[in-house]
């Protein structure tokens, strides 16, 4: 039973991190391999804030989110756009953006190591237990989950009820058709990319509340976010949320029942299953 | 021309293809006899190319059966269908841009239904180039060819696999009157050699002169079948192409 | 990135060796023979650099065997390299060494088959992602297995071998990789790959099983990486998961191949040599910034020299007559435009 609860709590925070990548890959169509590093940067931001001010790391969202937005916007304009312009095909763009963001991830890691050091980092905030169904869980996990759920709902509502959100959803379905109905695809893609980065950094803040991390841990999160997006279906938010919970549950089950060092293996098994059984994901669209 | 007691080369039984809510091919059934030239005609959007894609294996039918000489080929994938002996040309010519004419033609004869290599492949490819009227073009890069010549190369590539059934998808499209005469003569030559062909075309005089039989599609369904003369005089067909006033 | 065969020669597929090809083969043989003489001239530190160069040439060229024709960036070299190391280390008491090396190749091939069949029928991006975490995944599984089996995580490999022997073994591996790459280029598989690279739809309709072709290439490429790991295992002395499955091996191999150029079989070696030398210098001068500099290298290659050193050489060759813009000018043109537009609006 506690596997279920912990799995769901974990899944909730994973959902936010995966939403960020969904916006970058599903809408802006950029496979951002530096995604995990943005998450870790958010985590470090929260840590630094908490260590400095001793107030709730949730408040660090106030500066982490806008900073991440600005940073990712800059990344898109300076690094990604030249690749979009010079790419002769979507395939070539994917290769180039993978390599460029890959290189970027190393730069981020290097910078974070220089600023924060290479050691494992965590902090104790709200680590008192709370009781659910008679079992004890860290309050930090519950609060993190709650905040994540709120942010996810907010994002979902924004995407489905506002014009800007509609534009992003249109682009994720068909960029050229979206352009034909006078959506400024280039600007919306930049916005989606920046928003994705901001959402991911927010996820990092929330995850930092109960996970131990270090500067080079980002790649694992990139992989998990990608697996979640693929499992849920590229371009569909509902899929991402559901897949995040599935991964959270699977990971927790494996960690508890088999070995805590096999969490990535659990994610990969899910990945394999998706690729073999239903490559378009749970909510994805199958091409003819 | 088909022999009196010829085999059934290709058969489609109740084939349908849906793309989401759109029914592109609706309950199509027909039979193609060995050495026959079958015309598949109909207004734009009637599902002709989709039908060709279903036969060549590019798409999987939503329902129905397609058989090549009695063996099912529905849904097995295009490379397997090609290996079983179905070759095609494309509506918009697809050349292999960074390769020579000879390599383009050879490509069809190495992996699928016919597997040749080395000297044997070279001789066969040259023979095919002569057959389609490009005897000396072997070493030319395809980017230097005219449109009709590219179509000839594509035809040679399809023939390189010794196909049991040849699919020509609007192969005569985009040709000027002189090229059209050459193109029709080429297909007539293939017909005389006994090839089994399905032609999708809009050029009606080509249909009249080349096809033994014709099937007319409209909105995915078959609306007429018979000789070209019968079919082109059918009221339903005229209505489909030209609207009610002219029927 | 595409074909391994030289399309400028309009030779029919399956032809015998032409004069030009024979000449190239002879040049290669001569170069390898010269390279084999290196240990007689150099010793000590330069020889160690030479060993690195030989190893990375084998790894980067075998990487190109797959990633060149398919355009899929394989980030999995470290996974197979590590498997090779572990095969050699684990079996050192049980089997003769040459058998271990071949066994390493076989195990690597088996894993590559599983990974390839699962991922290569779907889009290339999924393959890249899968390969990214593969080394980490194998490391986790190995660590867990050893935990379960109760063995220590590290294995001592004590074999006495001279530095010269390592060099010659790795040079031989590189030569075999080249030979296989050259042979593939002239074979039916190579022809199929060129067709796939030109137009995958046509390839499929010519009866080519495109997924299988890619899987076969991946198997060959990964098996070589495993063999490389097996050859190098005794040199490390002590093999443990963190060292054997170091993802940096994957990343450096990719950079070197890209730096050298991925359009020609002899491209990667032109990237390996300068990179290995430069990396030695960096590791000495800036040992704490290696990650950062690795990232900078990636970006430089993507933005400034996307076609690698071979691209630069061939561009310069063509520019002898024309006045085409050089790669630096082309790379910085967009930045220049951006700045000009900004100053226009200022």
mmCIF file of C-alpha atoms in Angstrom, chain A residues 21-133:
data_model
loop_
_atom_site.group_PDB
_atom_site.id
_atom_site.type_symbol
_atom_site.label_atom_id
_atom_site.label_comp_id
_atom_site.label_asym_id
_atom_site.label_seq_id
_atom_site.Cartn_x
_atom_site.Cartn_y
_atom_site.Cartn_z
ATOM 1 C CA UNK A 21 9.842 18.492 -21.825
ATOM 2 C CA UNK A 22 6.470 17.883 -23.463
ATOM 3 C CA UNK A 23 6.268 21.592 -24.210
ATOM 4 C CA UNK A 24 9.764 21.639 -25.629
ATOM 5 C CA UNK A 25 9.535 18.467 -27.686
ATOM 6 C CA UNK A 26 5.856 18.209 -28.419
ATOM 7 C CA UNK A 27 5.286 21.850 -29.298
ATOM 8 C CA UNK A 28 8.620 23.475 -30.106
ATOM 9 C CA UNK A 29 9.806 20.124 -31.538
ATOM 10 C CA UNK A 30 13.242 20.407 -29.998
ATOM 11 C CA UNK A 31 14.671 17.358 -28.263
ATOM 12 C CA UNK A 32 16.306 19.187 -25.376
ATOM 13 C CA UNK A 33 18.904 16.959 -23.765
ATOM 14 C CA UNK A 34 19.805 19.732 -21.320
ATOM 15 C CA UNK A 35 16.351 19.467 -19.750
ATOM 16 C CA UNK A 36 17.605 17.532 -16.737
ATOM 17 C CA UNK A 37 20.263 20.146 -16.071
ATOM 18 C CA UNK A 38 17.621 22.884 -15.991
ATOM 19 C CA UNK A 39 15.791 20.769 -13.442
ATOM 20 C CA UNK A 40 18.919 20.433 -11.335
ATOM 21 C CA UNK A 41 19.535 24.150 -11.643
ATOM 22 C CA UNK A 42 16.057 24.721 -10.251
ATOM 23 C CA UNK A 43 16.872 22.321 -7.427
ATOM 24 C CA UNK A 44 20.063 24.184 -6.648
ATOM 25 C CA UNK A 45 18.163 27.438 -6.752
ATOM 26 C CA UNK A 46 15.752 26.152 -4.130
ATOM 27 C CA UNK A 47 18.612 24.800 -2.025
ATOM 28 C CA UNK A 48 20.500 28.064 -2.155
ATOM 29 C CA UNK A 49 17.369 29.999 -1.242
ATOM 30 C CA UNK A 50 16.530 27.732 1.666
ATOM 31 C CA UNK A 51 20.099 27.664 2.934
ATOM 32 C CA UNK A 52 20.236 31.421 2.760
ATOM 33 C CA UNK A 53 16.878 32.447 4.099
ATOM 34 C CA UNK A 54 15.533 29.423 5.970
ATOM 35 C CA UNK A 55 12.064 30.077 4.591
ATOM 36 C CA UNK A 56 9.971 27.752 2.487
ATOM 37 C CA UNK A 57 11.713 26.677 -0.682
ATOM 38 C CA UNK A 58 8.371 26.991 -2.387
ATOM 39 C CA UNK A 59 8.975 30.723 -2.312
ATOM 40 C CA UNK A 60 12.050 30.204 -4.443
ATOM 41 C CA UNK A 61 9.637 29.396 -7.251
ATOM 42 C CA UNK A 62 9.076 33.136 -7.463
ATOM 43 C CA UNK A 63 12.533 33.757 -8.823
ATOM 44 C CA UNK A 64 13.475 30.353 -10.209
ATOM 45 C CA UNK A 65 10.548 30.216 -12.633
ATOM 46 C CA UNK A 66 11.076 33.622 -14.302
ATOM 47 C CA UNK A 67 14.840 33.079 -14.432
ATOM 48 C CA UNK A 68 14.404 29.679 -16.037
ATOM 49 C CA UNK A 69 11.947 31.156 -18.509
ATOM 50 C CA UNK A 70 14.385 33.882 -19.497
ATOM 51 C CA UNK A 71 17.297 31.457 -19.717
ATOM 52 C CA UNK A 72 15.424 29.024 -21.935
ATOM 53 C CA UNK A 73 14.151 31.848 -24.117
ATOM 54 C CA UNK A 74 17.742 32.947 -24.599
ATOM 55 C CA UNK A 75 18.794 29.384 -25.379
ATOM 56 C CA UNK A 76 16.116 29.138 -28.038
ATOM 57 C CA UNK A 77 16.961 32.458 -29.682
ATOM 58 C CA UNK A 78 20.736 32.083 -29.606
ATOM 59 C CA UNK A 79 21.328 28.372 -29.949
ATOM 60 C CA UNK A 80 18.244 26.769 -31.418
ATOM 61 C CA UNK A 81 17.021 29.280 -33.960
ATOM 62 C CA UNK A 82 20.170 29.189 -36.116
ATOM 63 C CA UNK A 83 19.745 25.430 -36.300
ATOM 64 C CA UNK A 84 16.073 25.736 -37.224
ATOM 65 C CA UNK A 85 16.974 28.179 -39.976
ATOM 66 C CA UNK A 86 19.776 26.145 -41.452
ATOM 67 C CA UNK A 87 18.162 22.706 -41.147
ATOM 68 C CA UNK A 88 17.077 21.268 -44.462
ATOM 69 C CA UNK A 89 14.785 18.713 -42.902
ATOM 70 C CA UNK A 90 13.161 17.866 -39.607
ATOM 71 C CA UNK A 91 15.548 14.925 -39.285
ATOM 72 C CA UNK A 92 18.623 17.108 -39.618
ATOM 73 C CA UNK A 93 17.168 19.601 -37.138
ATOM 74 C CA UNK A 94 16.626 16.804 -34.637
ATOM 75 C CA UNK A 95 20.224 15.631 -34.981
ATOM 76 C CA UNK A 96 21.604 19.150 -34.655
ATOM 77 C CA UNK A 97 19.419 20.102 -31.711
ATOM 78 C CA UNK A 98 20.274 16.874 -29.922
ATOM 79 C CA UNK A 99 23.987 17.541 -30.316
ATOM 80 C CA UNK A 100 23.704 21.214 -29.404
ATOM 81 C CA UNK A 101 21.570 20.666 -26.302
ATOM 82 C CA UNK A 102 23.804 17.774 -25.379
ATOM 83 C CA UNK A 103 26.797 20.060 -25.445
ATOM 84 C CA UNK A 104 24.803 22.638 -23.524
ATOM 85 C CA UNK A 105 24.085 20.104 -20.804
ATOM 86 C CA UNK A 106 27.810 19.658 -20.236
ATOM 87 C CA UNK A 107 28.302 23.379 -20.021
ATOM 88 C CA UNK A 108 25.534 23.591 -17.436
ATOM 89 C CA UNK A 109 27.029 20.764 -15.418
ATOM 90 C CA UNK A 110 30.436 22.397 -15.533
ATOM 91 C CA UNK A 111 29.016 25.726 -14.395
ATOM 92 C CA UNK A 112 26.999 24.177 -11.599
ATOM 93 C CA UNK A 113 29.992 22.230 -10.361
ATOM 94 C CA UNK A 114 32.031 25.411 -10.370
ATOM 95 C CA UNK A 115 29.389 27.333 -8.415
ATOM 96 C CA UNK A 116 27.869 24.697 -6.134
ATOM 97 C CA UNK A 117 30.517 22.006 -6.001
ATOM 98 C CA UNK A 118 30.292 18.382 -7.085
ATOM 99 C CA UNK A 119 29.051 16.849 -3.874
ATOM 100 C CA UNK A 120 25.646 15.400 -3.118
ATOM 101 C CA UNK A 121 23.245 18.031 -1.890
ATOM 102 C CA UNK A 122 20.044 17.926 -0.002
ATOM 103 C CA UNK A 123 18.305 19.837 2.696
ATOM 104 C CA UNK A 124 15.858 19.024 5.411
ATOM 105 C CA UNK A 125 12.632 20.861 4.986
ATOM 106 C CA UNK A 126 9.314 19.613 6.238
ATOM 107 C CA UNK A 127 10.800 16.218 6.843
ATOM 108 C CA UNK A 128 8.363 15.544 9.679
ATOM 109 C CA UNK A 129 6.112 12.580 9.059
ATOM 110 C CA UNK A 130 2.490 12.792 8.116
ATOM 111 C CA UNK A 131 0.085 9.902 8.403
ATOM 112 C CA UNK A 132 -1.953 8.620 5.479
ATOM 113 C CA UNK A 133 -3.932 5.429 5.891
#
